[in-house]
């Protein structure tokens, strides 16, 4: 199962605190040696201020080891925390004042208006925000994500986007929301960070590509936990050219999650053609049972191959941190996709044959088909004597055809716009542009 584990590919693009939940998951699944996981946790924790957790891991890995140095470091960190809290006493008092926070929440004037209000009413000095940011980051490194979230939120309220720490605050706030599982707030922070990266003209193309690659990986936590995530991941990864380019250039392994999202989302079947096209383009750099399942089914129309890959997919999904919660939905939808594709080719189908294609026994397959017919998701009738079912024709509705054409035009328009913007930017940055070469 190690060969299908994406953790080694995901970790370089995640903050070390975000890696810890993945390590816990791998330990529970027993995919790797227990001591190897403990060693990986110890290496991660040694670069944080989460010393109590670090002591637990090092004790489990090396029983009887002398920990005097660790306890000394722990005492130093506690002293630093007390010093930082004392230095930021004025702002901390503001944050614990319910009246002040109510007034701040109701204001719509932006950072300048808020700073002016706090300066006038509470003698707040914007210069103090740098040391408060230091405290917020310190709290995050200690693993106190709840306090880090509220502190970084205040930083965002008073900081202008031009502040040297603004981008770091955006990343820190997003990580804190993910680690406290505040998915609504995390989605808002994801969108703010995305807008900032896309609008930032001061970054080089390489820096923007790196930021988008990190954002793609961090967004997985949100998309597979938020109610609208299965739609949003398709919109961002497939239909935003800059992010699709980042996936193809830097992290083709993310195609696993894009393919899984399309399989899981019955309402976005129109995206299948586009996803399969990208999977084919990148098949020389990345493939796994989930991407191969779609290739077998929609490129080769190899139902036996798709059936075998579906069995492998179940193992992959069960052992994937982001997909494991979707296992039942994934299998159900993958079976439905095999069934729908098979029915487009054959009108009269043996239930026994279909059961084999779907990795089910004949009785389960018959009950499954009956439920589809009962729920008005299948226009067919069953012949119980012959153990066959007969499909009626199901032409695509004009509405669905229109939706697919609009989606396709939207993608092409956005890609064209991005190309024009890149060319204009290249021309304006070229010092030779506009020179008279006849002289």
Tab-separated table of C-alpha atoms in Angstrom:
chain	number	residue	atom	x	y	z
A	1	UNK	CA	0.000	0.000	0.000
A	2	UNK	CA	3.042	2.295	0.440
A	3	UNK	CA	3.351	2.818	-3.318
A	4	UNK	CA	-0.059	4.557	-3.435
A	5	UNK	CA	0.504	6.689	-0.320
A	6	UNK	CA	0.846	10.354	-1.307
A	7	UNK	CA	2.075	11.597	2.085
A	8	UNK	CA	5.741	11.915	0.959
A	9	UNK	CA	4.558	14.058	-1.995
A	10	UNK	CA	2.176	16.188	0.094
A	11	UNK	CA	4.455	16.961	3.054
A	12	UNK	CA	6.880	19.354	1.243
A	13	UNK	CA	3.941	21.702	0.542
A	14	UNK	CA	2.392	21.661	4.031
A	15	UNK	CA	3.202	23.529	7.218
A	16	UNK	CA	4.707	21.145	9.794
A	17	UNK	CA	1.665	21.544	12.054
A	18	UNK	CA	-0.580	20.391	9.207
A	19	UNK	CA	1.602	17.312	8.712
A	20	UNK	CA	0.942	16.024	12.244
A	21	UNK	CA	-2.693	14.915	11.547
A	22	UNK	CA	-1.387	12.967	8.537
A	23	UNK	CA	1.193	11.246	10.753
A	24	UNK	CA	-1.521	10.288	13.258
A	25	UNK	CA	-3.593	8.830	10.422
A	26	UNK	CA	-0.677	6.787	9.061
A	27	UNK	CA	0.057	5.481	12.561
A	28	UNK	CA	-3.557	4.277	12.905
A	29	UNK	CA	-3.482	2.604	9.474
A	30	UNK	CA	-0.144	0.886	10.200
A	31	UNK	CA	1.033	1.481	6.638
A	32	UNK	CA	4.587	2.174	7.840
A	33	UNK	CA	6.713	0.893	10.678
A	34	UNK	CA	5.540	2.305	14.017
A	35	UNK	CA	9.009	3.559	15.008
A	36	UNK	CA	9.460	5.273	11.635
A	37	UNK	CA	6.246	7.245	12.229
A	38	UNK	CA	7.357	8.156	15.775
A	39	UNK	CA	10.717	9.325	14.427
A	40	UNK	CA	8.975	11.457	11.785
A	41	UNK	CA	6.749	13.014	14.470
A	42	UNK	CA	9.777	13.700	16.660
A	43	UNK	CA	11.602	15.428	13.787
A	44	UNK	CA	8.548	17.633	13.122
A	45	UNK	CA	7.908	18.484	16.773
A	46	UNK	CA	11.574	19.334	17.423
A	47	UNK	CA	11.083	22.399	15.183
A	48	UNK	CA	8.015	23.597	17.110
A	49	UNK	CA	7.361	24.732	20.687
A	50	UNK	CA	5.013	21.810	21.421
A	51	UNK	CA	7.392	20.387	24.006
A	52	UNK	CA	4.866	18.308	25.994
A	53	UNK	CA	3.883	16.427	22.832
A	54	UNK	CA	7.574	16.121	21.913
A	55	UNK	CA	8.365	14.602	25.345
A	56	UNK	CA	5.566	12.012	24.919
A	57	UNK	CA	6.929	10.945	21.516
A	58	UNK	CA	10.585	10.814	22.557
A	59	UNK	CA	9.647	8.795	25.669
A	60	UNK	CA	7.748	6.280	23.525
A	61	UNK	CA	10.637	6.033	21.040
A	62	UNK	CA	13.544	6.049	23.502
A	63	UNK	CA	12.367	4.859	26.943
A	64	UNK	CA	14.719	5.940	29.706
A	65	UNK	CA	16.381	8.707	27.662
A	66	UNK	CA	17.629	11.699	29.660
A	67	UNK	CA	15.319	14.649	28.942
A	68	UNK	CA	16.958	17.357	31.066
A	69	UNK	CA	17.787	19.495	27.996
A	70	UNK	CA	14.202	19.232	26.747
A	71	UNK	CA	12.792	20.343	30.100
A	72	UNK	CA	15.237	23.264	30.168
A	73	UNK	CA	14.052	24.309	26.704
A	74	UNK	CA	10.452	23.960	27.856
A	75	UNK	CA	11.116	26.318	30.775
A	76	UNK	CA	12.758	28.841	28.413
A	77	UNK	CA	9.744	28.752	26.080
A	78	UNK	CA	7.354	29.345	28.981
A	79	UNK	CA	9.464	32.340	30.071
A	80	UNK	CA	9.394	33.704	26.519
A	81	UNK	CA	5.627	33.297	26.390
A	82	UNK	CA	5.177	35.200	29.659
A	83	UNK	CA	7.456	37.990	28.369
A	84	UNK	CA	5.557	38.260	25.076
A	85	UNK	CA	2.190	38.349	26.835
A	86	UNK	CA	3.418	41.106	29.150
A	87	UNK	CA	4.732	43.114	26.184
A	88	UNK	CA	1.332	42.823	24.471
A	89	UNK	CA	-0.772	43.402	27.564
A	90	UNK	CA	-2.470	46.475	26.054
A	91	UNK	CA	-3.777	44.637	22.979
A	92	UNK	CA	-4.726	41.520	24.937
A	93	UNK	CA	-6.873	43.684	27.211
A	94	UNK	CA	-8.635	45.102	24.147
A	95	UNK	CA	-9.373	41.592	22.860
A	96	UNK	CA	-10.914	40.543	26.173
A	97	UNK	CA	-13.171	43.625	26.272
A	98	UNK	CA	-16.558	42.509	24.908
A	99	UNK	CA	-17.660	46.079	24.163
A	100	UNK	CA	-14.537	46.800	22.122
A	101	UNK	CA	-14.881	43.569	20.123
A	102	UNK	CA	-18.572	44.293	19.471
A	103	UNK	CA	-17.681	47.769	18.145
A	104	UNK	CA	-14.872	46.338	15.990
A	105	UNK	CA	-17.170	43.662	14.525
A	106	UNK	CA	-19.729	46.301	13.546
A	107	UNK	CA	-17.257	48.603	11.795
A	108	UNK	CA	-16.967	48.608	7.998
A	109	UNK	CA	-14.358	51.352	7.489
A	110	UNK	CA	-11.436	48.988	6.808
A	111	UNK	CA	-8.004	48.938	8.524
A	112	UNK	CA	-7.462	52.741	8.416
A	113	UNK	CA	-10.827	53.537	9.997
A	114	UNK	CA	-10.422	50.831	12.627
A	115	UNK	CA	-6.908	51.977	13.558
A	116	UNK	CA	-8.123	55.586	13.808
A	117	UNK	CA	-10.976	54.503	16.113
A	118	UNK	CA	-8.720	52.386	18.351
A	119	UNK	CA	-6.093	55.150	18.481
A	120	UNK	CA	-8.641	57.772	19.489
A	121	UNK	CA	-10.586	55.704	22.002
A	122	UNK	CA	-7.943	53.359	23.440
A	123	UNK	CA	-4.579	54.935	22.593
A	124	UNK	CA	-3.748	52.040	20.255
A	125	UNK	CA	-0.467	52.352	18.319
A	126	UNK	CA	-0.222	50.584	14.961
A	127	UNK	CA	3.526	50.123	15.534
A	128	UNK	CA	2.667	47.605	18.268
A	129	UNK	CA	1.107	45.205	15.762
A	130	UNK	CA	4.517	43.743	14.856
A	131	UNK	CA	5.124	42.505	18.401
A	132	UNK	CA	1.528	41.244	18.589
A	133	UNK	CA	2.115	39.289	15.375
A	134	UNK	CA	5.211	37.783	17.060
A	135	UNK	CA	3.042	36.663	20.007
A	136	UNK	CA	0.415	35.205	17.612
A	137	UNK	CA	3.036	33.187	15.764
A	138	UNK	CA	4.532	32.042	19.086
A	139	UNK	CA	1.112	30.804	20.245
A	140	UNK	CA	0.714	28.927	16.963
A	141	UNK	CA	4.099	27.239	17.377
A	142	UNK	CA	3.050	26.199	20.902
A	143	UNK	CA	0.015	24.446	19.407
A	144	UNK	CA	-2.482	26.910	20.912
A	145	UNK	CA	-4.391	27.287	17.656
A	146	UNK	CA	-7.565	28.785	19.153
A	147	UNK	CA	-5.724	31.787	20.594
A	148	UNK	CA	-3.588	32.048	17.452
A	149	UNK	CA	-6.776	32.257	15.368
A	150	UNK	CA	-8.268	35.143	17.353
A	151	UNK	CA	-4.939	37.011	17.539
A	152	UNK	CA	-4.261	36.677	13.806
A	153	UNK	CA	-7.829	37.762	13.055
A	154	UNK	CA	-7.139	41.025	14.901
A	155	UNK	CA	-3.896	41.439	12.929
A	156	UNK	CA	-5.832	41.126	9.665
A	157	UNK	CA	-8.363	43.723	10.824
A	158	UNK	CA	-5.774	46.441	11.460
A	159	UNK	CA	-3.021	45.532	8.977
A	160	UNK	CA	-3.027	47.083	5.496
A	161	UNK	CA	-2.367	44.558	2.687
A	162	UNK	CA	0.974	46.296	2.084
A	163	UNK	CA	2.294	45.346	5.539
A	164	UNK	CA	5.413	43.125	5.432
A	165	UNK	CA	3.690	40.479	7.584
A	166	UNK	CA	0.267	40.537	5.884
A	167	UNK	CA	0.854	37.456	3.713
A	168	UNK	CA	2.288	35.506	6.662
A	169	UNK	CA	-0.781	36.408	8.730
A	170	UNK	CA	-3.065	35.110	5.962
A	171	UNK	CA	-1.212	31.774	5.866
A	172	UNK	CA	-1.148	31.522	9.677
A	173	UNK	CA	-4.851	32.296	10.024
A	174	UNK	CA	-5.724	29.679	7.390
A	175	UNK	CA	-3.591	27.015	9.106
A	176	UNK	CA	-5.102	27.827	12.526
A	177	UNK	CA	-8.659	27.560	11.195
A	178	UNK	CA	-7.862	24.206	9.559
A	179	UNK	CA	-6.335	22.829	12.760
A	180	UNK	CA	-9.342	23.956	14.839
A	181	UNK	CA	-11.670	22.566	12.116
A	182	UNK	CA	-13.453	25.869	11.566
A	183	UNK	CA	-14.319	25.033	7.987
A	184	UNK	CA	-16.513	28.053	7.181
A	185	UNK	CA	-13.885	30.511	8.394
A	186	UNK	CA	-11.160	28.433	6.749
A	187	UNK	CA	-12.971	28.700	3.405
A	188	UNK	CA	-13.193	32.494	3.799
A	189	UNK	CA	-9.464	32.626	4.579
A	190	UNK	CA	-8.706	30.384	1.601
A	191	UNK	CA	-10.567	32.780	-0.712
A	192	UNK	CA	-8.801	35.826	0.787
A	193	UNK	CA	-5.415	34.203	0.312
A	194	UNK	CA	-6.292	33.135	-3.220
A	195	UNK	CA	-7.374	36.685	-4.118
A	196	UNK	CA	-4.197	38.125	-2.608
A	197	UNK	CA	-1.930	35.721	-4.526
A	198	UNK	CA	-3.787	36.241	-7.816
A	199	UNK	CA	-3.787	40.047	-7.447
A	200	UNK	CA	-0.183	40.386	-6.261
A	201	UNK	CA	1.785	41.893	-9.148
A	202	UNK	CA	4.983	42.274	-7.107
A	203	UNK	CA	5.689	38.529	-6.972
A	204	UNK	CA	7.614	36.837	-9.747
A	205	UNK	CA	5.952	34.138	-11.847
A	206	UNK	CA	7.927	31.495	-9.937
A	207	UNK	CA	6.837	32.856	-6.543
A	208	UNK	CA	3.189	32.941	-7.641
A	209	UNK	CA	3.482	29.354	-8.882
A	210	UNK	CA	4.955	28.257	-5.545
A	211	UNK	CA	2.241	30.061	-3.552
A	212	UNK	CA	-0.503	28.481	-5.666
A	213	UNK	CA	1.042	25.042	-5.216
A	214	UNK	CA	1.035	25.463	-1.428
A	215	UNK	CA	-2.521	26.770	-1.503
A	216	UNK	CA	-3.684	23.789	-3.563
A	217	UNK	CA	-2.331	21.383	-0.936
A	218	UNK	CA	-3.699	23.301	2.049
A	219	UNK	CA	-7.117	23.573	0.393
A	220	UNK	CA	-7.516	19.769	0.453
A	221	UNK	CA	-8.265	19.945	4.192
A	222	UNK	CA	-11.155	22.313	3.488
A	223	UNK	CA	-12.566	20.819	0.294
A	224	UNK	CA	-12.961	17.338	1.786
A	225	UNK	CA	-14.581	18.641	4.989
A	226	UNK	CA	-16.739	21.566	3.847
A	227	UNK	CA	-20.266	20.881	2.580
A	228	UNK	CA	-19.613	22.649	-0.733
A	229	UNK	CA	-16.073	21.337	-1.090
A	230	UNK	CA	-16.785	18.807	-3.826
A	231	UNK	CA	-18.008	21.596	-6.110
A	232	UNK	CA	-15.355	24.118	-5.113
A	233	UNK	CA	-12.420	21.770	-5.704
A	234	UNK	CA	-13.561	21.191	-9.306
A	235	UNK	CA	-14.034	24.921	-9.914
A	236	UNK	CA	-10.584	25.794	-8.553
A	237	UNK	CA	-8.431	22.880	-9.715
A	238	UNK	CA	-9.982	22.286	-13.131
A	239	UNK	CA	-11.497	25.575	-14.280
A	240	UNK	CA	-8.963	28.104	-12.957
A	241	UNK	CA	-6.131	28.003	-15.549
A	242	UNK	CA	-3.442	29.247	-13.136
A	243	UNK	CA	-4.214	26.495	-10.638
A	244	UNK	CA	-4.561	23.776	-13.258
A	245	UNK	CA	-1.189	24.911	-14.624
A	246	UNK	CA	0.310	24.653	-11.113
A	247	UNK	CA	-1.038	21.100	-10.766
A	248	UNK	CA	0.344	20.048	-14.146
A	249	UNK	CA	3.710	21.721	-13.531
A	250	UNK	CA	4.398	21.123	-9.840
A	251	UNK	CA	2.058	18.522	-8.364
A	252	UNK	CA	0.305	16.138	-10.806
A	253	UNK	CA	-0.411	13.842	-7.826
A	254	UNK	CA	-3.262	16.256	-6.956
A	255	UNK	CA	-5.117	14.745	-9.921
A	256	UNK	CA	-6.111	11.921	-7.538
A	257	UNK	CA	-8.241	14.359	-5.548
A	258	UNK	CA	-9.647	16.112	-8.603
A	259	UNK	CA	-10.642	12.762	-10.133
A	260	UNK	CA	-12.161	11.609	-6.829
A	261	UNK	CA	-14.156	14.858	-6.519
A	262	UNK	CA	-15.667	14.351	-9.980
A	263	UNK	CA	-16.536	10.737	-9.178
A	264	UNK	CA	-18.145	11.797	-5.892
A	265	UNK	CA	-20.145	14.663	-7.410
A	266	UNK	CA	-23.166	13.432	-9.389
A	267	UNK	CA	-24.146	17.003	-10.309
A	268	UNK	CA	-20.819	17.697	-12.046
A	269	UNK	CA	-20.756	14.847	-14.551
A	270	UNK	CA	-20.237	17.492	-17.249
A	271	UNK	CA	-16.692	17.944	-15.880
A	272	UNK	CA	-15.794	14.318	-16.626
A	273	UNK	CA	-14.636	14.970	-20.176
A	274	UNK	CA	-12.317	17.788	-19.067
A	275	UNK	CA	-10.883	15.773	-16.166
A	276	UNK	CA	-10.238	12.723	-18.352
A	277	UNK	CA	-8.473	14.953	-20.877
A	278	UNK	CA	-6.124	16.323	-18.177
A	279	UNK	CA	-5.508	12.809	-16.794
A	280	UNK	CA	-4.520	11.621	-20.278
A	281	UNK	CA	-2.173	14.579	-20.728
A	282	UNK	CA	-0.436	13.892	-17.406
A	283	UNK	CA	-0.506	10.076	-17.493
A	284	UNK	CA	3.238	9.985	-18.242
A	285	UNK	CA	4.020	11.826	-14.967
A	286	UNK	CA	1.346	10.493	-12.616
A	287	UNK	CA	-1.199	7.714	-12.430
A	288	UNK	CA	-2.902	5.730	-9.693
A	289	UNK	CA	-5.957	3.414	-9.489
A	290	UNK	CA	-8.401	6.365	-9.310
A	291	UNK	CA	-7.095	8.126	-12.436
A	292	UNK	CA	-6.716	4.771	-14.212
A	293	UNK	CA	-10.313	3.871	-13.328
A	294	UNK	CA	-11.529	6.901	-15.296
A	295	UNK	CA	-9.180	6.125	-18.183
A	296	UNK	CA	-10.356	2.525	-18.412
A	297	UNK	CA	-13.996	3.576	-18.285
A	298	UNK	CA	-14.108	6.685	-20.505
A	299	UNK	CA	-11.128	6.315	-22.835
A	300	UNK	CA	-10.706	2.569	-23.382
A	301	UNK	CA	-14.267	1.484	-22.476
A	302	UNK	CA	-12.568	-1.447	-20.757
A	303	UNK	CA	-15.181	-2.547	-18.227
A	304	UNK	CA	-13.112	-5.446	-16.922
A	305	UNK	CA	-10.166	-3.122	-16.351
A	306	UNK	CA	-12.454	-0.579	-14.650
A	307	UNK	CA	-13.843	-3.321	-12.393
A	308	UNK	CA	-10.334	-4.337	-11.307
A	309	UNK	CA	-9.315	-0.720	-10.747
A	310	UNK	CA	-12.438	-0.092	-8.660
A	311	UNK	CA	-11.286	-2.842	-6.300
A	312	UNK	CA	-7.864	-1.143	-6.036
A	313	UNK	CA	-9.568	2.248	-5.609
A	314	UNK	CA	-11.326	1.012	-2.486
A	315	UNK	CA	-7.960	0.193	-0.904
A	316	UNK	CA	-6.493	3.560	-1.982
A	317	UNK	CA	-9.447	5.578	-0.659
A	318	UNK	CA	-9.509	3.637	2.622
A	319	UNK	CA	-5.841	4.525	3.214
A	320	UNK	CA	-5.970	8.155	2.062
A	321	UNK	CA	-6.251	10.812	4.799
A	322	UNK	CA	-8.457	13.125	2.720
A	323	UNK	CA	-10.662	10.511	1.024
A	324	UNK	CA	-11.297	7.901	3.714
A	325	UNK	CA	-14.510	9.571	4.937
A	326	UNK	CA	-15.912	9.377	1.375
A	327	UNK	CA	-15.349	5.622	0.911
A	328	UNK	CA	-19.005	4.536	0.732
A	329	UNK	CA	-20.020	7.450	-1.525
A	330	UNK	CA	-17.013	6.814	-3.748
A	331	UNK	CA	-17.812	3.120	-4.291
A	332	UNK	CA	-21.514	3.850	-4.879
A	333	UNK	CA	-20.806	6.575	-7.440
A	334	UNK	CA	-18.052	4.621	-9.188
A	335	UNK	CA	-20.437	1.673	-9.606
A	336	UNK	CA	-23.069	4.025	-10.958
A	337	UNK	CA	-20.580	5.406	-13.506
A	338	UNK	CA	-19.705	1.891	-14.711
A	339	UNK	CA	-23.410	1.094	-14.890
A	340	UNK	CA	-24.335	4.261	-16.824
A	341	UNK	CA	-21.503	3.806	-19.324
A	342	UNK	CA	-22.336	0.127	-19.826
A	343	UNK	CA	-25.989	1.005	-20.397
A	344	UNK	CA	-25.116	3.529	-23.120
A	345	UNK	CA	-23.565	0.689	-25.107
A	346	UNK	CA	-25.982	-2.153	-24.292
A	347	UNK	CA	-29.774	-1.982	-24.153
A	348	UNK	CA	-30.541	-5.472	-22.803
A	349	UNK	CA	-28.178	-6.499	-20.009
A	350	UNK	CA	-27.804	-9.676	-17.952
A	351	UNK	CA	-27.990	-8.942	-14.218
A	352	UNK	CA	-25.325	-11.591	-13.604
A	353	UNK	CA	-22.924	-9.937	-16.046
A	354	UNK	CA	-23.566	-6.500	-14.557
A	355	UNK	CA	-23.043	-7.855	-11.025
A	356	UNK	CA	-19.615	-9.096	-12.096
A	357	UNK	CA	-18.690	-5.686	-13.545
A	358	UNK	CA	-19.746	-3.949	-10.316
A	359	UNK	CA	-18.004	-6.354	-7.899
A	360	UNK	CA	-21.404	-7.425	-6.484
A	361	UNK	CA	-23.304	-10.691	-6.254
A	362	UNK	CA	-26.422	-11.045	-8.526
A	363	UNK	CA	-28.955	-10.539	-5.696
A	364	UNK	CA	-27.193	-7.350	-4.516
A	365	UNK	CA	-27.020	-6.090	-8.106
A	366	UNK	CA	-30.749	-6.710	-8.678
A	367	UNK	CA	-31.666	-4.870	-5.450
A	368	UNK	CA	-29.338	-2.031	-6.425
A	369	UNK	CA	-30.998	-1.674	-9.865
A	370	UNK	CA	-34.481	-1.849	-8.303
A	371	UNK	CA	-33.537	1.022	-5.973
A	372	UNK	CA	-32.268	3.064	-8.918
A	373	UNK	CA	-35.558	2.568	-10.766
A	374	UNK	CA	-37.574	3.290	-7.614
A	375	UNK	CA	-35.676	6.554	-7.011
A	376	UNK	CA	-36.349	7.671	-10.611
A	377	UNK	CA	-32.655	7.608	-11.448
A	378	UNK	CA	-33.026	4.874	-14.080
A	379	UNK	CA	-35.522	4.426	-16.881
A	380	UNK	CA	-35.590	0.622	-17.246
A	381	UNK	CA	-37.598	-2.500	-16.567
A	382	UNK	CA	-36.491	-5.851	-15.092
A	383	UNK	CA	-37.322	-9.271	-16.546
A	384	UNK	CA	-36.986	-11.511	-13.467
A	385	UNK	CA	-37.516	-14.762	-15.415
A	386	UNK	CA	-34.608	-14.136	-17.789
A	387	UNK	CA	-32.594	-12.219	-15.137
A	388	UNK	CA	-32.248	-9.327	-17.571
A	389	UNK	CA	-33.120	-5.679	-17.456
A	390	UNK	CA	-33.947	-3.580	-20.491
A	391	UNK	CA	-32.940	0.077	-20.820
A	392	UNK	CA	-35.185	2.685	-22.408
A	393	UNK	CA	-33.560	5.421	-24.442
A	394	UNK	CA	-32.340	8.399	-22.403
A	395	UNK	CA	-31.476	11.327	-24.674
A	396	UNK	CA	-29.619	14.198	-23.025
A	397	UNK	CA	-31.946	17.080	-22.237
A	398	UNK	CA	-31.421	20.391	-24.106
A	399	UNK	CA	-30.869	22.040	-20.713
A	400	UNK	CA	-27.982	19.669	-19.905
A	401	UNK	CA	-26.482	20.174	-23.374
A	402	UNK	CA	-26.625	23.944	-22.881
A	403	UNK	CA	-24.954	23.664	-19.452
A	404	UNK	CA	-22.072	21.629	-20.896
A	405	UNK	CA	-21.532	24.140	-23.719
A	406	UNK	CA	-21.584	27.091	-21.291
A	407	UNK	CA	-19.063	25.359	-19.003
A	408	UNK	CA	-16.783	24.678	-21.950
A	409	UNK	CA	-17.016	28.265	-23.237
A	410	UNK	CA	-16.340	29.632	-19.767
A	411	UNK	CA	-13.130	27.599	-19.453
A	412	UNK	CA	-11.918	28.598	-22.918
A	413	UNK	CA	-12.680	32.282	-22.253
A	414	UNK	CA	-10.799	32.262	-18.950
A	415	UNK	CA	-7.812	30.507	-20.524
A	416	UNK	CA	-7.773	33.076	-23.353
A	417	UNK	CA	-7.953	35.952	-20.865
A	418	UNK	CA	-5.050	34.520	-18.842
A	419	UNK	CA	-2.970	34.146	-22.030
A	420	UNK	CA	-3.635	37.756	-23.060
A	421	UNK	CA	-2.761	39.025	-19.559
A	422	UNK	CA	0.537	37.095	-19.584
A	423	UNK	CA	1.473	38.512	-22.978
A	424	UNK	CA	0.606	42.074	-21.942
A	425	UNK	CA	2.619	41.677	-18.726
A	426	UNK	CA	5.595	40.281	-20.668
A	427	UNK	CA	5.495	43.230	-23.066
A	428	UNK	CA	5.285	45.847	-20.324
A	429	UNK	CA	8.210	44.249	-18.454
A	430	UNK	CA	10.399	43.951	-21.568
A	431	UNK	CA	12.701	47.042	-21.617
A	432	UNK	CA	13.036	46.722	-25.393
A	433	UNK	CA	9.296	47.134	-25.954
A	434	UNK	CA	8.525	50.413	-27.646
A	435	UNK	CA	12.128	51.152	-28.727
A	436	UNK	CA	12.770	52.342	-32.247
A	437	UNK	CA	14.940	49.621	-33.754
A	438	UNK	CA	15.438	51.562	-36.979
A	439	UNK	CA	17.943	53.887	-35.257
